[in-house]
Short mmCIF file of C-alpha atoms and ligand atoms in Angstrom, two decimals:
data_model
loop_
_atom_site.label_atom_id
_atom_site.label_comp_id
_atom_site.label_asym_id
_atom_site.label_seq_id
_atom_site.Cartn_x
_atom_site.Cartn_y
_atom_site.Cartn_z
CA UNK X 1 -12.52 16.11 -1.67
CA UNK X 2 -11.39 16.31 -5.02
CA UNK X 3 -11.19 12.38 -6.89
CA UNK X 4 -9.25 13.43 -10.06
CA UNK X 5 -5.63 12.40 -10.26
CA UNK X 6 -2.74 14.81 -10.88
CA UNK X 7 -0.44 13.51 -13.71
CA UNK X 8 2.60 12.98 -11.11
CA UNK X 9 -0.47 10.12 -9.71
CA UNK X 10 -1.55 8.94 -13.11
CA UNK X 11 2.02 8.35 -14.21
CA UNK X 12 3.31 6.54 -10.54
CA UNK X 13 -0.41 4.69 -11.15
CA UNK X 14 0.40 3.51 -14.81
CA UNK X 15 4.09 2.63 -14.06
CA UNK X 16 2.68 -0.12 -10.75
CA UNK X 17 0.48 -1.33 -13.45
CA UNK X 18 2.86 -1.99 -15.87
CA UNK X 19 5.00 -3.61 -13.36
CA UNK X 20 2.72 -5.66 -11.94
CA UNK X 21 1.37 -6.83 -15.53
CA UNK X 22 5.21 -8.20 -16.24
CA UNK X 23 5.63 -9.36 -12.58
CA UNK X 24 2.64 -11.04 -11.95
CA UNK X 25 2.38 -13.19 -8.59
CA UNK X 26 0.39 -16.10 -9.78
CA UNK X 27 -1.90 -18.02 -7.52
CA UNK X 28 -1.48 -18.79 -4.22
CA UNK X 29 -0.08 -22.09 -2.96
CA UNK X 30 -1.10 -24.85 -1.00
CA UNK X 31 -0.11 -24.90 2.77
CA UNK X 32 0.29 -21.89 5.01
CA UNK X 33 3.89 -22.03 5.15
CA UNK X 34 4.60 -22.34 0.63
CA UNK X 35 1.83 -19.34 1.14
CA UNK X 36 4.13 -17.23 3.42
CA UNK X 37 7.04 -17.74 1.50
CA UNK X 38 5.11 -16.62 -1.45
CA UNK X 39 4.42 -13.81 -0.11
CA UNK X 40 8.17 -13.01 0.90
CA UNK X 41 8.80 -13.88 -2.06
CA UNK X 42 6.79 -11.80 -3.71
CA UNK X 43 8.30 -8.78 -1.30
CA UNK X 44 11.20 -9.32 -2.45
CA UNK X 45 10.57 -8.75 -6.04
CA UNK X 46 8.54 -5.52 -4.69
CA UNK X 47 11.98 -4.55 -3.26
CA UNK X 48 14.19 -5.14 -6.19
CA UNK X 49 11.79 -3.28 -8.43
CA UNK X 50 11.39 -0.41 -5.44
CA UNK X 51 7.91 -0.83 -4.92
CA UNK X 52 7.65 -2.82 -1.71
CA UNK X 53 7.56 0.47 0.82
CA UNK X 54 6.59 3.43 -1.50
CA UNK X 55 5.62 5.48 1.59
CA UNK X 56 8.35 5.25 3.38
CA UNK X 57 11.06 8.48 2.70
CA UNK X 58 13.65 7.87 -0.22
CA UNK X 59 16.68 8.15 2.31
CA UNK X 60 14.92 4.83 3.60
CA UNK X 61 14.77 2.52 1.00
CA UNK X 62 11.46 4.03 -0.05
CA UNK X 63 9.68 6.19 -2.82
CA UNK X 64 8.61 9.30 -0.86
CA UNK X 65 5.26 8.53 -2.36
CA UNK X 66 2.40 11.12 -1.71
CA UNK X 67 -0.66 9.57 0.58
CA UNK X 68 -2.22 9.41 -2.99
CA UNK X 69 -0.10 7.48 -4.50
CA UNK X 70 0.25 5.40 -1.44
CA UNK X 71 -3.29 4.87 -1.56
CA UNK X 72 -2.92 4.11 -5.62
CA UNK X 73 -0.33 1.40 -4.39
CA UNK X 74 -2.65 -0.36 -2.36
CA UNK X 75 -5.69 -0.18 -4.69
CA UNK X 76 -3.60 -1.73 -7.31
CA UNK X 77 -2.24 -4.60 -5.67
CA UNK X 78 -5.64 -5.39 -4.66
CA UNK X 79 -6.98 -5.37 -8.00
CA UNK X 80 -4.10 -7.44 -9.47
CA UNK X 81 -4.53 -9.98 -7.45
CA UNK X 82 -1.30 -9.76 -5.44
CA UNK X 83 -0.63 -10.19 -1.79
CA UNK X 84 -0.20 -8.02 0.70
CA UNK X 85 3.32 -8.74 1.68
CA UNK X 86 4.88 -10.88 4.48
CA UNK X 87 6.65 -8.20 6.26
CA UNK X 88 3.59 -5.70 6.57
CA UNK X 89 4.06 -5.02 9.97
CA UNK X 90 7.36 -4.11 9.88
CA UNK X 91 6.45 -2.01 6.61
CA UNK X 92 3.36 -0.59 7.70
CA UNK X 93 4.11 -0.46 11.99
CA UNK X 94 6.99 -1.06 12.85
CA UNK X 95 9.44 0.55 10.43
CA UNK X 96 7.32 4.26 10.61
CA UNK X 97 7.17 3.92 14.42
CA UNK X 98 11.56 3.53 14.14
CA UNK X 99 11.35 6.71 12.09
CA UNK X 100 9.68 8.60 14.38
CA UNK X 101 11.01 7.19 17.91
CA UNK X 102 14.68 5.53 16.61
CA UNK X 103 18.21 6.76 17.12
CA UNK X 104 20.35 7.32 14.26
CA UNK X 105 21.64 3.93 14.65
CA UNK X 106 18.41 1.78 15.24
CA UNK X 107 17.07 3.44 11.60
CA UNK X 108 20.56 2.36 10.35
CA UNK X 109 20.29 -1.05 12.25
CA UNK X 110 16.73 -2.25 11.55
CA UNK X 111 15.13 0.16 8.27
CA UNK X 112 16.65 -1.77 5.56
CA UNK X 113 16.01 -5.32 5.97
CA UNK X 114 12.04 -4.64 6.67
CA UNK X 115 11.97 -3.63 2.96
CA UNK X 116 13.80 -6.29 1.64
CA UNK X 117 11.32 -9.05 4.03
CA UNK X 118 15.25 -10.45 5.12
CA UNK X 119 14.14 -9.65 8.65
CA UNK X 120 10.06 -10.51 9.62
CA UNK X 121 8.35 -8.58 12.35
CA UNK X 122 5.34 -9.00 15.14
CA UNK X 123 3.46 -7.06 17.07
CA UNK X 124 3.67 -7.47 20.76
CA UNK X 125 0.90 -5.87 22.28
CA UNK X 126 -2.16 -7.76 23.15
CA UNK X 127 -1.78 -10.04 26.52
CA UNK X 128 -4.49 -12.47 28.16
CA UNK X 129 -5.76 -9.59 29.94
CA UNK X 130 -4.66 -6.72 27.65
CA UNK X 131 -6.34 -6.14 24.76
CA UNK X 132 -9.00 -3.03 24.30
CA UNK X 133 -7.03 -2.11 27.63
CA UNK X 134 -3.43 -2.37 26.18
CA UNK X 135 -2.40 -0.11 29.29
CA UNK X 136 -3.09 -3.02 31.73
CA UNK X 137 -0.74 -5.41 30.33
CA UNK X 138 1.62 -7.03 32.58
CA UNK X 139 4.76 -8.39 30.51
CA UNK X 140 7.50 -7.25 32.96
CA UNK X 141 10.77 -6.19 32.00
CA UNK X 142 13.59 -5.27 34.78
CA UNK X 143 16.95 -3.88 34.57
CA UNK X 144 20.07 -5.80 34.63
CA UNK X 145 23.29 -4.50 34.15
CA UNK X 146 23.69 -3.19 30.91
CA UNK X 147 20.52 -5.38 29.71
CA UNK X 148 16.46 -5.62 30.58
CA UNK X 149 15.36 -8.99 31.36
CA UNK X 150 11.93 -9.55 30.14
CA UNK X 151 9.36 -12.00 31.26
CA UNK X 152 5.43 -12.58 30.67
CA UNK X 153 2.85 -13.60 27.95
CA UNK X 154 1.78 -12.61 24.80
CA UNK X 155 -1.46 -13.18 23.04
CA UNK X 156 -2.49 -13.01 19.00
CA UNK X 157 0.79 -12.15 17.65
CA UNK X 158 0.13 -12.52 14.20
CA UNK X 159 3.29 -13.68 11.84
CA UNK X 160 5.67 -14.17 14.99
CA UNK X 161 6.10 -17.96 13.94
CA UNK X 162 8.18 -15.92 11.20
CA UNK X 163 9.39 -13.04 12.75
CA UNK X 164 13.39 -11.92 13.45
CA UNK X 165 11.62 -9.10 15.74
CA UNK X 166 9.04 -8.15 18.00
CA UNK X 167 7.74 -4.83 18.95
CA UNK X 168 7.26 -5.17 22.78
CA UNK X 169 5.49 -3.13 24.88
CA UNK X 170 6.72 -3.99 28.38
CA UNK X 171 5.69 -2.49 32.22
CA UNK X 172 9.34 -1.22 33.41
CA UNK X 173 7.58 0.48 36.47
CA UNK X 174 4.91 -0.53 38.77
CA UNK X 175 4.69 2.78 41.03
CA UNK X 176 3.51 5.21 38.77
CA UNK X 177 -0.01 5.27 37.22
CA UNK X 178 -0.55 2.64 34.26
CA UNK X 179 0.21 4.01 31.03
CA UNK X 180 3.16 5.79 32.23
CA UNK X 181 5.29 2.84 33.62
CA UNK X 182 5.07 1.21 29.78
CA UNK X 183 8.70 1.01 27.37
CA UNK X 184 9.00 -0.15 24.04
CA UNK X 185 11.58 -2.75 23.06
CA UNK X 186 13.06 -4.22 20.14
CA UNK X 187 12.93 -7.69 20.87
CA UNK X 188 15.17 -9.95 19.00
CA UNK X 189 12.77 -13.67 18.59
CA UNK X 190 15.25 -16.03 18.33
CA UNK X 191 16.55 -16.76 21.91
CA UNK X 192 15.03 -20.04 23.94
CA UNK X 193 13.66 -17.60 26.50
CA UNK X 194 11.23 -17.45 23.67
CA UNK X 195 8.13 -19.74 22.98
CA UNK X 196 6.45 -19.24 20.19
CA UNK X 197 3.04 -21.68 20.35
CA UNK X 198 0.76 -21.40 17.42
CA UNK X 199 -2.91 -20.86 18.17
CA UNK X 200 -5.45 -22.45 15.39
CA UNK X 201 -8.31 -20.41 14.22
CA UNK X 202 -11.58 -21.56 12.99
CA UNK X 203 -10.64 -21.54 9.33
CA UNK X 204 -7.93 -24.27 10.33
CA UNK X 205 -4.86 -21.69 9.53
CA UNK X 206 -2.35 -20.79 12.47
CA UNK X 207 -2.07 -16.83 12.29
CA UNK X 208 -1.36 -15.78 15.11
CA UNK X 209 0.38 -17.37 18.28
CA UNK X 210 1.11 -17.21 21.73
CA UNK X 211 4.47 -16.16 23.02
CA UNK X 212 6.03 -16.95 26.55
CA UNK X 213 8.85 -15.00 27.33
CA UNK X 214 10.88 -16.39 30.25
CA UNK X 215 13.63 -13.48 31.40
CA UNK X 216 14.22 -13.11 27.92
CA UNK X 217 17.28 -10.62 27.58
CA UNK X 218 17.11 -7.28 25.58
CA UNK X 219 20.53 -5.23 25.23
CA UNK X 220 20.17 -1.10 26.46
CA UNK X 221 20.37 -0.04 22.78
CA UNK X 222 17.08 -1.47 21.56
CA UNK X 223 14.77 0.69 24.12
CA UNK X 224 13.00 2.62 21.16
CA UNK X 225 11.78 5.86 22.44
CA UNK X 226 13.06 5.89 26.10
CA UNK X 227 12.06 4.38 29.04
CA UNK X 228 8.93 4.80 30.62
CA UNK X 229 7.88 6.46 27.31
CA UNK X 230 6.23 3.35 25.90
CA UNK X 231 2.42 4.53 25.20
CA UNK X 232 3.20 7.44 23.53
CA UNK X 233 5.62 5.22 20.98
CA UNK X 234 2.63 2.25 21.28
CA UNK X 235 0.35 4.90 19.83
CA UNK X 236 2.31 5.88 16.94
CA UNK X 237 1.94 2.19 15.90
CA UNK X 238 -1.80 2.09 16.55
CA UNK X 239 -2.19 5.19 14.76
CA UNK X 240 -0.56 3.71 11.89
CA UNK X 241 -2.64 0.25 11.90
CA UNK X 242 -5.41 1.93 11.46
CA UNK X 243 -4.32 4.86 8.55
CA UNK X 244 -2.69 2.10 6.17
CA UNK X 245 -4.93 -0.64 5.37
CA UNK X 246 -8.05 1.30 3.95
CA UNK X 247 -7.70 1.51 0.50
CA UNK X 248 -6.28 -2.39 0.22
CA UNK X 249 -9.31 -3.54 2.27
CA UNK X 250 -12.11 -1.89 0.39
CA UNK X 251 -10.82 -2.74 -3.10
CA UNK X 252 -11.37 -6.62 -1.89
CA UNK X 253 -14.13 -5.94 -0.78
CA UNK X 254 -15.11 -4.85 -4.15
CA UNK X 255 -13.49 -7.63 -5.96
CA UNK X 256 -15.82 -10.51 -3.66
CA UNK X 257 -18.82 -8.53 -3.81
CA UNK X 258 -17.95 -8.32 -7.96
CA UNK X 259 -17.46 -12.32 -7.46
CA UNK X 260 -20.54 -12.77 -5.60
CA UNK X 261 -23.02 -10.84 -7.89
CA UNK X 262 -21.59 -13.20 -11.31
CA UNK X 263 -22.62 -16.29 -9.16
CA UNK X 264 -26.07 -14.68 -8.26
CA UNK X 265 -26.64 -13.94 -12.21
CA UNK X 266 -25.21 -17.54 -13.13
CA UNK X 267 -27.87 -18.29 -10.95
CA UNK X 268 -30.68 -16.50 -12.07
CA UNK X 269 -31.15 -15.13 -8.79
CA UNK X 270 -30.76 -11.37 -9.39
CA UNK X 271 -34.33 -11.46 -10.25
CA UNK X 272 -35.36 -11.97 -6.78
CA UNK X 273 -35.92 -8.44 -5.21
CA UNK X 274 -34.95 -9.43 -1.59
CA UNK X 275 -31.48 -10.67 -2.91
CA UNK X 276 -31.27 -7.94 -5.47
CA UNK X 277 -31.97 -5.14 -2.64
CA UNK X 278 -29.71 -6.87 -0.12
CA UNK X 279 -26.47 -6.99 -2.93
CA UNK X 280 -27.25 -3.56 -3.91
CA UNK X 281 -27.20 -2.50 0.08
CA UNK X 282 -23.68 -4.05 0.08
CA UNK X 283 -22.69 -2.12 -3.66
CA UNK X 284 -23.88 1.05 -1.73
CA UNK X 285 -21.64 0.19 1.42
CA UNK X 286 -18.65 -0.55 -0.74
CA UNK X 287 -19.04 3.08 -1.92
CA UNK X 288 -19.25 4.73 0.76
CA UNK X 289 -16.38 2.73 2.13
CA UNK X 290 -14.79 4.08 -0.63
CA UNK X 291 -15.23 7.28 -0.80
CA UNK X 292 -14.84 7.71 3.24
CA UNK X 293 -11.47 6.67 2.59
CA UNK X 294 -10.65 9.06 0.21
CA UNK X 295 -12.05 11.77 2.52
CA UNK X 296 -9.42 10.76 5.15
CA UNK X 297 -6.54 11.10 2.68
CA UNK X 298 -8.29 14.69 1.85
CA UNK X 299 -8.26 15.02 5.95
CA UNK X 300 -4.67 14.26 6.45
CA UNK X 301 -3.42 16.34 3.09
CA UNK X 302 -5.53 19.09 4.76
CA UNK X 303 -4.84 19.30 8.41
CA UNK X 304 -1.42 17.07 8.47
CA UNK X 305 -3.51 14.66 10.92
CA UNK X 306 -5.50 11.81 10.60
CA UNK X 307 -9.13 12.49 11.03
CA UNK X 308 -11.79 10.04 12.68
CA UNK X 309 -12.06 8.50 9.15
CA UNK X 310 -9.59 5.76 10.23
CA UNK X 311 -11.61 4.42 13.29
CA UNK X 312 -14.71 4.65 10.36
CA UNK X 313 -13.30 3.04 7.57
CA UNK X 314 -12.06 -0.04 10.03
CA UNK X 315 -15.85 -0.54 11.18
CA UNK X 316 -17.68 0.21 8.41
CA UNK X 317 -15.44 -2.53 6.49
CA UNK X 318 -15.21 -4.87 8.97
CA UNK X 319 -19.30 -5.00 9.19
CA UNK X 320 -19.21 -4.95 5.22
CA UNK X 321 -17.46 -7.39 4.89
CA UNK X 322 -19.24 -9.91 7.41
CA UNK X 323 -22.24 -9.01 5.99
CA UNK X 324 -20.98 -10.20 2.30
CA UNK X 325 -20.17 -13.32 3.33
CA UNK X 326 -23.16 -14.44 5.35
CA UNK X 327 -24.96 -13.44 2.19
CA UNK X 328 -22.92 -15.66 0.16
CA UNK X 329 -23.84 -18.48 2.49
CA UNK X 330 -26.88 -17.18 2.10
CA UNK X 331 -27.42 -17.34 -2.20
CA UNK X 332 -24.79 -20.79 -2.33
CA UNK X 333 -26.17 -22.87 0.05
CA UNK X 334 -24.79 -25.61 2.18
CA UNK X 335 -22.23 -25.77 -0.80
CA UNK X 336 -20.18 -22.21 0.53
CA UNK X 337 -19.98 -23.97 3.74
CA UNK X 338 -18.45 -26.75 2.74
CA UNK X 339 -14.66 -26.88 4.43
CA UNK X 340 -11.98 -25.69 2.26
CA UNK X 341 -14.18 -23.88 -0.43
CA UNK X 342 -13.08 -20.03 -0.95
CA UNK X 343 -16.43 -18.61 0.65
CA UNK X 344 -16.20 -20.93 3.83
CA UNK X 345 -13.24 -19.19 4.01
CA UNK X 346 -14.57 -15.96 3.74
CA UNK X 347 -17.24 -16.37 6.13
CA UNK X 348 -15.22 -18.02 8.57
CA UNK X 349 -12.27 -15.80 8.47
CA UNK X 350 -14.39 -12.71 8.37
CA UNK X 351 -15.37 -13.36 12.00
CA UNK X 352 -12.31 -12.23 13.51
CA UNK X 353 -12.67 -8.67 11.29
CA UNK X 354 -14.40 -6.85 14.10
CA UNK X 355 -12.38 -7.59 16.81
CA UNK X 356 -7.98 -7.26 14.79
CA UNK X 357 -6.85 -4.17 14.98
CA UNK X 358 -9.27 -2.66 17.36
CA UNK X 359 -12.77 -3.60 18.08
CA UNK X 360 -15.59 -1.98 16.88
CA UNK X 361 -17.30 -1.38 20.19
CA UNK X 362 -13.81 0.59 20.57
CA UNK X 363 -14.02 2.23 17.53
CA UNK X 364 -17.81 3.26 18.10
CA UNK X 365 -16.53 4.65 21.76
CA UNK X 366 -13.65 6.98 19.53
CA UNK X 367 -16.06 7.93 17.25
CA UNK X 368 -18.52 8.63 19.97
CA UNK X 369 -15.85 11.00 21.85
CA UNK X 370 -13.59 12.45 19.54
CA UNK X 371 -16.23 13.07 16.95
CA UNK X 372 -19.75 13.30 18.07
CA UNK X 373 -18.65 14.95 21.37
CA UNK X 374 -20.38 12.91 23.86
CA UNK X 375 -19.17 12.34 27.41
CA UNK X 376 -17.09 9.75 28.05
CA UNK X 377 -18.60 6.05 28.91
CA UNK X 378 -16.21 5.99 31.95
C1 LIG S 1 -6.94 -11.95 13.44
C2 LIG S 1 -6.35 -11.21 14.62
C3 LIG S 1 -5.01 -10.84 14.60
C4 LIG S 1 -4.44 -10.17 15.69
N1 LIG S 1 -3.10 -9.85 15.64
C5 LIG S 1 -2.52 -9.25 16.70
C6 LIG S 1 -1.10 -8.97 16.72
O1 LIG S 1 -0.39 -9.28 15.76
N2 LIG S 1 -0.56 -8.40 17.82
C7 LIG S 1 -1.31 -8.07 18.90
O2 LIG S 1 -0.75 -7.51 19.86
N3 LIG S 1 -2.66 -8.31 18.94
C8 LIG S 1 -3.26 -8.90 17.87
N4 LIG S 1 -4.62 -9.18 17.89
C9 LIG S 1 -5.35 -8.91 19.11
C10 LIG S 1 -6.35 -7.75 19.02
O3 LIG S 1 -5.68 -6.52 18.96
C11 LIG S 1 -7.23 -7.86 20.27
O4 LIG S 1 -7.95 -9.07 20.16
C12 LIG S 1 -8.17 -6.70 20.40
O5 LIG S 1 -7.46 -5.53 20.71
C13 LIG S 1 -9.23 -6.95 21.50
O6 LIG S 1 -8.64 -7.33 22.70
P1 LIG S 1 -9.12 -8.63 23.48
O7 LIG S 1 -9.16 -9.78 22.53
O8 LIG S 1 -8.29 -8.76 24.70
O9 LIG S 1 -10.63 -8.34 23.89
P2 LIG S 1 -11.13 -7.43 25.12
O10 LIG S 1 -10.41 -6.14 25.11
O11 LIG S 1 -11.07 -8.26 26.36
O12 LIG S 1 -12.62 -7.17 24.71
C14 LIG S 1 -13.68 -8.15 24.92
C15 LIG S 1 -14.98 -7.51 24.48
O13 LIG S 1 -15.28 -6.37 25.32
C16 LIG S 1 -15.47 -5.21 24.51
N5 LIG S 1 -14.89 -4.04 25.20
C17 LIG S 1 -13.68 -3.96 25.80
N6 LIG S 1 -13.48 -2.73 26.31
C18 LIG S 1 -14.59 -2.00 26.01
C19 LIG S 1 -14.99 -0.65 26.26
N7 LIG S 1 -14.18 0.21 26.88
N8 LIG S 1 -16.20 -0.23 25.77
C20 LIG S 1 -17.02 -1.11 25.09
N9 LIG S 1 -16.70 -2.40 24.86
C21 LIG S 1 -15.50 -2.84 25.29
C22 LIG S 1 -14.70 -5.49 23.24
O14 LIG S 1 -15.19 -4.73 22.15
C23 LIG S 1 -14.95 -6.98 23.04
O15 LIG S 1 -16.20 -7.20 22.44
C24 LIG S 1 -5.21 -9.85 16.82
C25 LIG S 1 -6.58 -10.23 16.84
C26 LIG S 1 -7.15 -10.90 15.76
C27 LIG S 1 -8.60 -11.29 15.82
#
């Protein structure tokens, strides 16, 4: 793993910073929906200036950027404050997974107004009874004509309250074993068939929702990646859940553990070796957090794959990160629990880190397999 830039990634780093010095996105407003359209907004100006999907291929509306400089992208939005923006499933999942699986048409269709945050997407994966187990779901979608007809429930879809599309995963056949009888549709939101119903988490905001789809009609031409061919195309989106995030994640990380240790000094309580060995614990973890991501990129530049570094980097942050903010409540008091103040937030919010985007007793299972060799729990 070598940590020194080239000067094609010094010069792509200095230019983001100078743009994001002049385009600063200010502080984020009151109310979740001025919030969201701050963020959109703030895509937008992304997309004028052509930074808002620097990985994606220049024939795309993107930079071609190298997984370096991808990884520079994130690390500097972090640390300047900004948010990620709205449409980052459609930048990070969806519009990669149209790359890969689309026809010339759909990457015509669909590419270009992900970048610009014109058109919103969800993910629709997780169902009552799907989740770890996405293979089980039981959405059912049946041919009619010229069109599939789609009916069943939806669970957690983050952002669909905002979304043009939805990436459904859909059983099309019931007679062949369970992850074969999967397809992947481009669902188009707006149509009564369907019911978008927020769900409210414990920190009071409405992320994610649930959707009811009542023979909700998809046209031939949005299949993406043929029929019955749905969880190979569903993994290509996993894949990339997990690869993007890293280097956005641990820089935050950084930033509240930075924010934490000024209020323990302000405090005088740095003195104390129980909290000064449990903060430096968490400076350690941010490290390695760090550095393991960086050892993925090196991975994937390597071996044109992504290692197990992905499935690492999701759990080791995810614990991190809970762990920070129980110590805040911790050093505050009854004062970082009071509703509404930043580390309430953080400790409430963080709850939800181990399970989104694959839970860590999954993640322990892949790393268990696919790294350590051992047999399978099943
Ligand atoms: C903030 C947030 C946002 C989300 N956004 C989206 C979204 O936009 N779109 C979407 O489709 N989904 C979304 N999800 C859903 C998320 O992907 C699922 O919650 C997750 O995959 C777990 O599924 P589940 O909730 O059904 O739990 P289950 O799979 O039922 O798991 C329950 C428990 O059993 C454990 N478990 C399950 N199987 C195994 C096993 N084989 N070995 C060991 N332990 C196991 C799990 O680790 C967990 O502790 C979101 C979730 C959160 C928290």
């Amino acid at each position: 793993m070598d940590l020194t830039f080239t000067e094609a990634e010094t010069a792509f780093r200095d230019e983001l910073r100078g743009w994001l010095a002049e385009n600063r996105p200010g502080e984020t407003p009151e109310g979740e929906d001025a919030a969201y359209q701050w963020r959109r907004d703030f895509q937008r100006r992304l997309a004028d200036g052509g930074w808002a999907a620097v990985h994606w291929p220049v024939e795309y509306g993107g930079r071609g950027a190298t997984l370096t400089q991808s990884a520079v992208f994130f690390e500097e939005l972090a640390r300047a404050g900004a948010p990620l923006p709205a449409n980052v499933l459609g930048l990070m999942l969806a519009g990669p997974t149209i790359m890969i699986w689309g026809t010339p048409e759909q990457k015509d269709r669909y590419l270009a107004p992900i970048v610009t945050a014109e058109e919103i997407w969800c993910q629709g994966f997780s169902e009552p009874e799907a989740g770890s187990d996405l293979a089980a779901l039981k959405t059912r979608a049946v041919k009619h004509g010229g069109e599939w007809v789609v009916t069943g429930q939806k669970v957690w879809t983050s952002g669909a309250q905002y979304s043009k599309w939805c990436m459904l995963v859909a059983r099309t056949d019931t007679e062949v074993p369970k992850h074969k009888g999967l397809t992947y549709f481009l669902l188009d939101m707006e149509q009564d068939a369907v019911q978008v119903r927020p769900l409210r988490q414990i920190t009071g905001e409405a992320e994610f929702n649930e959707l009811f789809i009542e023979e909700a009609r998809i046209p031939e031409e949005n299949v993406l990646g043929g029929v019955g061919n749905g969880w190979k195309v569903a993994l290509t989106t996993l894949m990339n859940e997990r690869a993007g995030l890293a280097f956005f994640l641990q820089v935050r990380l950084r930033q509240l553990l930075d924010r934490l240790l000024a209020q323990a000094a302000e405090r005088g309580q740095l003195d104390d070796p129980v909290i000064a060995d449990r903060l430096g614990e968490l400076h350690l973890k941010a490290e390695v957090l760090r550095l393991t991501a960086y050892r993925g990129l090196t991975q994937i530049e390597r071996y044109g794959q992504p290692g197990p570094e992905g499935s690492l980097t999701k759990w080791m942050w995810s614990e991190t990160n809970q762990q920070l903010a129980q110590l805040a409540a911790d050093l505050i008091g009854p004062q970082a629990l009071a509703a509404g103040t930043p580390w309430s937030y953080e400790l409430l919010r963080s709850r939800g880190n181990t399970i989104e985007g694959g839970t860590t007793e999954i993640l322990k299972n892949i790393v268990a397999e696919r790294v350590l060799g051992l047999p399978k729990a099943r």
